[in-house]
XYZ file of C-alpha atoms in Angstrom:
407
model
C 85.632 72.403 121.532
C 83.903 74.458 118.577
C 85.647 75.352 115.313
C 87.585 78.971 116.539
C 89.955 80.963 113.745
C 91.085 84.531 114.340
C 93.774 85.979 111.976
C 95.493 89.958 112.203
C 97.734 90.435 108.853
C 98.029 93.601 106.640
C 95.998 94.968 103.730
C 98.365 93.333 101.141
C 101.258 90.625 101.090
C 103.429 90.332 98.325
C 106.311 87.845 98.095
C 108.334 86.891 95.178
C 111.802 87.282 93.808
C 112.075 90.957 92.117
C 108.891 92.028 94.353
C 110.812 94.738 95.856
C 110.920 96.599 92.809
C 107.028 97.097 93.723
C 107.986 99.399 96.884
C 106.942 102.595 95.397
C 103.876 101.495 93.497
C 102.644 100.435 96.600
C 103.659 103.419 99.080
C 102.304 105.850 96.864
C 98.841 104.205 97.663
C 99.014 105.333 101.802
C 100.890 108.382 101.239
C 103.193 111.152 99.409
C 106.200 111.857 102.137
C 107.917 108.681 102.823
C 110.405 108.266 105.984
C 112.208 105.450 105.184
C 113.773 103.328 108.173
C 116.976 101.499 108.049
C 120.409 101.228 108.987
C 123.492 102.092 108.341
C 125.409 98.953 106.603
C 121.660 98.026 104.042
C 121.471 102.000 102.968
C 124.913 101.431 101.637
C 123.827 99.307 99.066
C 122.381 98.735 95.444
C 119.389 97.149 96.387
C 118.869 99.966 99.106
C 119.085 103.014 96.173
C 117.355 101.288 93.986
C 114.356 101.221 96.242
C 115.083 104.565 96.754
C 114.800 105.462 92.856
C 111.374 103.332 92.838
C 109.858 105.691 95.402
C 111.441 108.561 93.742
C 109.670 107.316 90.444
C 106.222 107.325 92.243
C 106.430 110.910 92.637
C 106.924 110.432 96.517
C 108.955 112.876 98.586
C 111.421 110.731 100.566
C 114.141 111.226 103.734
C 115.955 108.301 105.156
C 116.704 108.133 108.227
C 119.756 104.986 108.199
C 120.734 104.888 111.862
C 118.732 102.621 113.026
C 120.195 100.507 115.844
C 120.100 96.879 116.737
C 117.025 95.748 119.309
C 115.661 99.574 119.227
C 117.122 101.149 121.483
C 114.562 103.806 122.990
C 116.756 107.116 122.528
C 117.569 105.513 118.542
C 113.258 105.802 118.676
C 113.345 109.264 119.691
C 115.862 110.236 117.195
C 114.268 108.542 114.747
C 111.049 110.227 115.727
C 112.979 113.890 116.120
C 114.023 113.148 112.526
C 110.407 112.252 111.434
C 108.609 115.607 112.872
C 111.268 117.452 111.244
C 110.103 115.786 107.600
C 106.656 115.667 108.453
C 106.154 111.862 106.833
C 102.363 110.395 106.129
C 104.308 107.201 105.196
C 107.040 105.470 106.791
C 109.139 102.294 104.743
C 111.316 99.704 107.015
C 113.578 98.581 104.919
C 115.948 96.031 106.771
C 115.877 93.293 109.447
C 113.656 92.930 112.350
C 115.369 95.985 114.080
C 114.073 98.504 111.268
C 110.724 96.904 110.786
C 110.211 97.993 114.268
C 111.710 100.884 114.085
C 109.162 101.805 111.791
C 106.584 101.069 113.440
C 107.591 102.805 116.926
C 108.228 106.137 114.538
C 104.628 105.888 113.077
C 103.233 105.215 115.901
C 105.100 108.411 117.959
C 104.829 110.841 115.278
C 100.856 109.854 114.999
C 99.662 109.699 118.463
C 102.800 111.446 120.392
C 103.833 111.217 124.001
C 106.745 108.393 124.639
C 106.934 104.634 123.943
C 106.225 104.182 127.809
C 102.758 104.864 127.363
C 102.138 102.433 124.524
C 104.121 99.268 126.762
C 101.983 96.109 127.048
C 98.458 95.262 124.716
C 95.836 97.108 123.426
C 97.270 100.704 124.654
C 97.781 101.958 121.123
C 94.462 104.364 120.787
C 93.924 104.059 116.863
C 95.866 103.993 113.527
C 99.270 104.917 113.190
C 100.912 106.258 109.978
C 100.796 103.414 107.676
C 103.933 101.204 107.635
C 105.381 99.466 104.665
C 107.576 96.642 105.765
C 110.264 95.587 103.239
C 112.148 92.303 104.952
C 115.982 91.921 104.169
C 116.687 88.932 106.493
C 114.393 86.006 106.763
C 113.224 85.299 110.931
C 111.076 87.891 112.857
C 108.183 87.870 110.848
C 107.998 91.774 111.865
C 106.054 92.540 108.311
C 103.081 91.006 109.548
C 102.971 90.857 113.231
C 101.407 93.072 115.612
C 104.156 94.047 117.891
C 107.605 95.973 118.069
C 110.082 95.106 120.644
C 112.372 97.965 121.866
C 115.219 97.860 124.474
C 114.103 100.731 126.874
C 117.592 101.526 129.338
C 115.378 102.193 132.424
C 114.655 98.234 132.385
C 116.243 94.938 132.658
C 114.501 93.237 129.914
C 113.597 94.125 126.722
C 109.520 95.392 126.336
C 107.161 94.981 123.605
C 103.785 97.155 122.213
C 101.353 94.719 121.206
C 98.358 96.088 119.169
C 96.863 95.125 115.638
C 97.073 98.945 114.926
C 100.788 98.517 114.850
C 100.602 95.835 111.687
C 101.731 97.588 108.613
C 99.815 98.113 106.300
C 101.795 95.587 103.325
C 104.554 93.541 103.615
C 107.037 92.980 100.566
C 108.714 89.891 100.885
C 111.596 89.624 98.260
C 113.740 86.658 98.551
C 116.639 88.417 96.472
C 117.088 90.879 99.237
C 118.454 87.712 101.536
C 121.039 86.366 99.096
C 123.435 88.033 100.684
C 122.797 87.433 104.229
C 125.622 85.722 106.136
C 125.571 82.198 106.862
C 125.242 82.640 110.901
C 122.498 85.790 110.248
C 120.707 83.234 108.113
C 120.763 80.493 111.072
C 120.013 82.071 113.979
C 117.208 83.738 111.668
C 115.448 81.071 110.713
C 115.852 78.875 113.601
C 114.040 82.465 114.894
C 111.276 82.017 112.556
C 111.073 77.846 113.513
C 110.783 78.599 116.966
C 107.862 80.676 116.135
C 106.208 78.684 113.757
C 106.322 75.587 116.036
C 105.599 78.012 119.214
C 102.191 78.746 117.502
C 101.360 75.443 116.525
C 101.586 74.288 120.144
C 100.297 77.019 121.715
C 96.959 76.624 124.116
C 93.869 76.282 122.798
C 91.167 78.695 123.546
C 87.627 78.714 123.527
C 86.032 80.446 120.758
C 85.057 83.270 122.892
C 83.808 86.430 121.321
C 85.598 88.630 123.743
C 88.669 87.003 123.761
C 89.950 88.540 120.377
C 89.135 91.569 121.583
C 90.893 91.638 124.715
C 93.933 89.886 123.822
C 96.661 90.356 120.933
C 97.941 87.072 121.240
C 95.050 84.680 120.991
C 96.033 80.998 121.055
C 96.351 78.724 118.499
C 92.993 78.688 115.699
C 92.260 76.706 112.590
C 94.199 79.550 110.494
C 96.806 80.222 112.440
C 97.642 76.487 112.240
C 97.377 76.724 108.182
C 100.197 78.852 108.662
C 102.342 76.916 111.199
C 102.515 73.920 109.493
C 103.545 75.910 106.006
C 106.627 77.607 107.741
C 107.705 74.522 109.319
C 107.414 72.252 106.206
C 109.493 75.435 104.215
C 111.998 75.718 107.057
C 112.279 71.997 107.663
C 113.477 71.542 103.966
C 115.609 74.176 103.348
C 117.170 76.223 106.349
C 120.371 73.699 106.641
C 120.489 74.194 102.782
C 120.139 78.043 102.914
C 122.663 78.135 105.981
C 125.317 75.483 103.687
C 125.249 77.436 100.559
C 123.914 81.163 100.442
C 123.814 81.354 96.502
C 120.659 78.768 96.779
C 117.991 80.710 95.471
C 115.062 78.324 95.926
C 116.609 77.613 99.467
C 116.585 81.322 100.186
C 112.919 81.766 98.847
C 111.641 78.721 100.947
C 113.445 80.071 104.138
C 111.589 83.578 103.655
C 108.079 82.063 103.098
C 109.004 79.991 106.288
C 109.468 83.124 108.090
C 106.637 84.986 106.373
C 104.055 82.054 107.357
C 105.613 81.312 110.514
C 104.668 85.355 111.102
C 101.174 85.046 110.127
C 100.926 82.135 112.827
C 102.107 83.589 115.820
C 101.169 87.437 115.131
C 97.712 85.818 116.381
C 98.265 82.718 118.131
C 101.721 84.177 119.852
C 104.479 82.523 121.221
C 105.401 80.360 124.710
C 107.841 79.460 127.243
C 110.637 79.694 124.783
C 110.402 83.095 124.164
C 109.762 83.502 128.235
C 112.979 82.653 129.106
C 114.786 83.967 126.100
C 113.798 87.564 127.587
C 115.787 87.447 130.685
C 118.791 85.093 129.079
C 119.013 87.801 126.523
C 118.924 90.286 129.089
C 122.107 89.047 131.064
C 123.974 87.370 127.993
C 123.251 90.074 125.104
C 123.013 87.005 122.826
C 120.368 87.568 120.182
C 116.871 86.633 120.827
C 116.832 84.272 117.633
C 120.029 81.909 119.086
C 117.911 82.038 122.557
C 114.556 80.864 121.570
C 116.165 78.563 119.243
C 118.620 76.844 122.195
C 115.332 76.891 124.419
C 113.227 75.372 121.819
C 114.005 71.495 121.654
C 113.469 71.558 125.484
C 110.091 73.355 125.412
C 109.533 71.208 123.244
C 110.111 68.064 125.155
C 108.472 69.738 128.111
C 105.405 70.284 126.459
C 104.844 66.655 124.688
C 102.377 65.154 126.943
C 100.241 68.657 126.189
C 100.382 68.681 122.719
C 101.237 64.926 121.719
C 99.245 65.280 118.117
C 100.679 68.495 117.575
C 103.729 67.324 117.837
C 103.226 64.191 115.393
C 101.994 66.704 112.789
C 105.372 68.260 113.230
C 107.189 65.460 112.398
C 105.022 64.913 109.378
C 105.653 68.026 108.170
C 109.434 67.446 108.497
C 109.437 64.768 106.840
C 109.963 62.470 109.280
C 109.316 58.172 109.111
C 110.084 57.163 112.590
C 110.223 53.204 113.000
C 107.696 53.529 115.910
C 104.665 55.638 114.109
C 102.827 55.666 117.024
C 102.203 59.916 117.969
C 104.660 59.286 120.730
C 106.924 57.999 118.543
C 106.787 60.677 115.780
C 106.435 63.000 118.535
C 110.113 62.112 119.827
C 111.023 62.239 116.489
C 110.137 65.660 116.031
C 112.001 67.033 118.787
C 114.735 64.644 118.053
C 115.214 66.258 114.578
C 114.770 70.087 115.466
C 117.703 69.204 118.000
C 119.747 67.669 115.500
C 118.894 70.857 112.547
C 120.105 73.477 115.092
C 122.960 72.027 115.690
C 123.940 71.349 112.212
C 122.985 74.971 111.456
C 125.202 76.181 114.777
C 123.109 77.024 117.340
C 124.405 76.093 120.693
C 122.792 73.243 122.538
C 122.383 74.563 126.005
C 121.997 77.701 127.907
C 125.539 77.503 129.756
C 127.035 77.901 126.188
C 125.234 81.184 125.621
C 126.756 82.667 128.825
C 124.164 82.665 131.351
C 126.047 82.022 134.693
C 125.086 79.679 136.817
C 124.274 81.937 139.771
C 121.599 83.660 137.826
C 119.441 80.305 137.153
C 117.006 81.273 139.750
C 116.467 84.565 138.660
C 116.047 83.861 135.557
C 113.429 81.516 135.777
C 111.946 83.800 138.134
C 111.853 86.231 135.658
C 110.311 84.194 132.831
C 107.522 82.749 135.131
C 106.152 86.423 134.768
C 105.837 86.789 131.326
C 102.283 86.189 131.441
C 101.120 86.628 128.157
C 103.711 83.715 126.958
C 104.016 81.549 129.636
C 99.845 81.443 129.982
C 99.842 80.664 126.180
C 102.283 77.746 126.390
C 100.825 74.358 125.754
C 101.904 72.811 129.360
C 101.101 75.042 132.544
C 104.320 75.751 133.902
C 104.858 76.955 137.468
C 107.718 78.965 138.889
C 109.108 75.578 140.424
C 108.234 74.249 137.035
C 109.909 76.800 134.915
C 113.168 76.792 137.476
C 113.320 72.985 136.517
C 113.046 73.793 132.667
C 116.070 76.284 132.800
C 117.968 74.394 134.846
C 117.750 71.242 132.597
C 118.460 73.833 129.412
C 121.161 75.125 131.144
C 123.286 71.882 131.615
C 121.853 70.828 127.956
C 119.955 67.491 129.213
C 117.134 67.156 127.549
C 116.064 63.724 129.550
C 115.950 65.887 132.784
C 112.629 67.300 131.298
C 109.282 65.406 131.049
């Protein structure tokens, strides 16, 4: 198979403790009327007016809109969107976690192009450039600064839906680790085992032939040479310092490491996307309300195991990058390593260890599997081809928490 790399991020990137302070240097380059997404608890803050006074300093006119709701709710959109038209923004700042990020993006996008967020559901349906989008992280996990899609809970559907499109990547991301220091300790877990998931989701992902067409017909790619770079930085990060970031909050170069992890792990799977984790975290999260980071993350060390014989190398580089000196070095070996130790981090960090502890009853195993199996763009980018009997197998093994029932 040829040499293949394909890569989607924004114009600029800055990370570094302080870098916030930046916000409206760099706003003031893509417009002069900011809308500034967040929500209520962050615009309560210091750190909140004090971005505020930096885009007031840039000579930008500014409205906040800070009722931004958890997993975007499509009426919070269109209020957020009413707001908007009423301001007339040709700049829009997410300040916040994943939730705002999006919500920024789903308001530029609206008050650009109009109609609903119905018409924009799937890939590629996004005609052309939104308002530009400055994406200002406060929690360390989704990668949403740098990634191509938004991810809204629409009330006429079961499961959550996404708008993937490389016009919906914002314009610069400002990644300041400060602005995580106070983060709870289970916010920070189920955060970065979020941004783990991801990072080893895109490492393991298929691999494509390099295809001319296939970048342009798909937002989620497969893994590539770069998207790989960037994998194997956010797990090395997130290997090292997520237990210590979740064990004592006030650890600065913990919290810096974890929000690189996340900001990498971003960069990997905004092109080379995400598997069967994710899959059947969309129905699970559905029925249980649980958030998607604690799904993926209770998913993950079974995915993994189920996709070993697909991506045995893969999976020894993982355990390099962890660290990891297994007595057998053979790639099996290091490869049962790997798994063995994101099993043990999670747990240490409080995530749960099967689905049954996340709620899902046992009469909807079927169904959800069922569900997951047609998630196409994931489960046709997982490592492993997975059928529905397949998939039903998977869940059922997560769901009881046996990890030697999948193989």
């Amino acid at each position: 198979m040829s040499l293949f790399a394909a890569l989607r991020l924004p114009r600029e990137i800055l990370f570094g403790a302080g870098q916030s302070d930046a916000v409206g240097t760099v706003t003031a380059r893509h417009g002069k009327r900011a809308l500034v997404c967040t929500d209520a608890r962050f615009a309560g803050t210091d750190a909140f007016a004090r971005m505020i006074g930096a885009l007031e300093s840039a000579s930008l006119t500014v409205s906040v809109f800070d009722a931004v709701e958890p997993d975007v709710p499509t009426g919070n959109v269109a209020a957020s969107v009413a707001h908007a038209r009423g301001f007339a923004p040709d700049v829009v700042v997410g300040i916040g976690g994943g939730s705002c990020l999006d919500m920024a993006k789903c308001t530029a996008l609206l008050v650009r192009h109009g109609g609903t967020l119905g018409d924009y559901y799937g890939e590629f349906r996004v005609p052309g450039p939104t308002l530009p989008v400055v994406a200002v992280p406060t929690t360390a996990g989704t990668g949403a600064e740098v990634t191509p899609v938004a991810v809204v809970s629409d009330e006429s559907r079961t499961l959550k839906v996404g708008i993937s499109s490389p016009w919906l990547i914002p314009v610069a991301a400002i990644c300041d680790p400060d602005l995580t220091m106070t983060c709870p300790r289970g916010l920070t877990a189920i955060a970065g085992a979020d941004a783990l998931t991801h990072a080893i989701e895109a490492y393991t992902a298929v691999r494509r032939d390099a295809d001319a067409a296939l970048p342009q017909s798909r937002v989620f790619v497969g893994k590539s040479a770069l998207s790989d770079h960037f994998a194997l930085l956010a797990i090395r990060l997130l290997g090292a310092s997520l237990e210590r970031a979740c064990a004592d909050g006030s650890d600065a170069a913990a919290r810096a490491d974890v929000m690189l992890g996340a900001l990498a792990a971003g960069c990997a799977f905004g092109t080379a996307g995400t598997g069967a984790a994710h899959a059947v975290q969309y129905p699970v999260g559905a029925v249980t309300g649980t958030p998607h980071g604690l799904g993926v993350a209770a998913m993950l060390p079974f995915v993994m195991a189920y996709n070993r014989p697909a991506a045995l190398s893969e999976f020894a580089d993982i355990a390099d990058c962890l660290g990891l000196s297994p007595s057998d070095g053979s790639p099996e070996g290091r490869a049962e390593a790997a798994i063995a130790e994101v099993a043990r981090l999670f747990s240490a960090i409080g995530i749960p260890a099967d689905l049954k502890a996340l709620g899902l009853p046992a009469d909807r195993l079927d169904w959800t599997a069922e569900q997951a199996s047609g998630i196409d763009r994931l489960v046709k980018n997982n490592a492993r081809p997975i059928d529905p009997a397949e998939m039903r197998r998977l869940v059922g093994a997560a769901y009881e928490g046996r990890l030697s029932a999948v193989g």
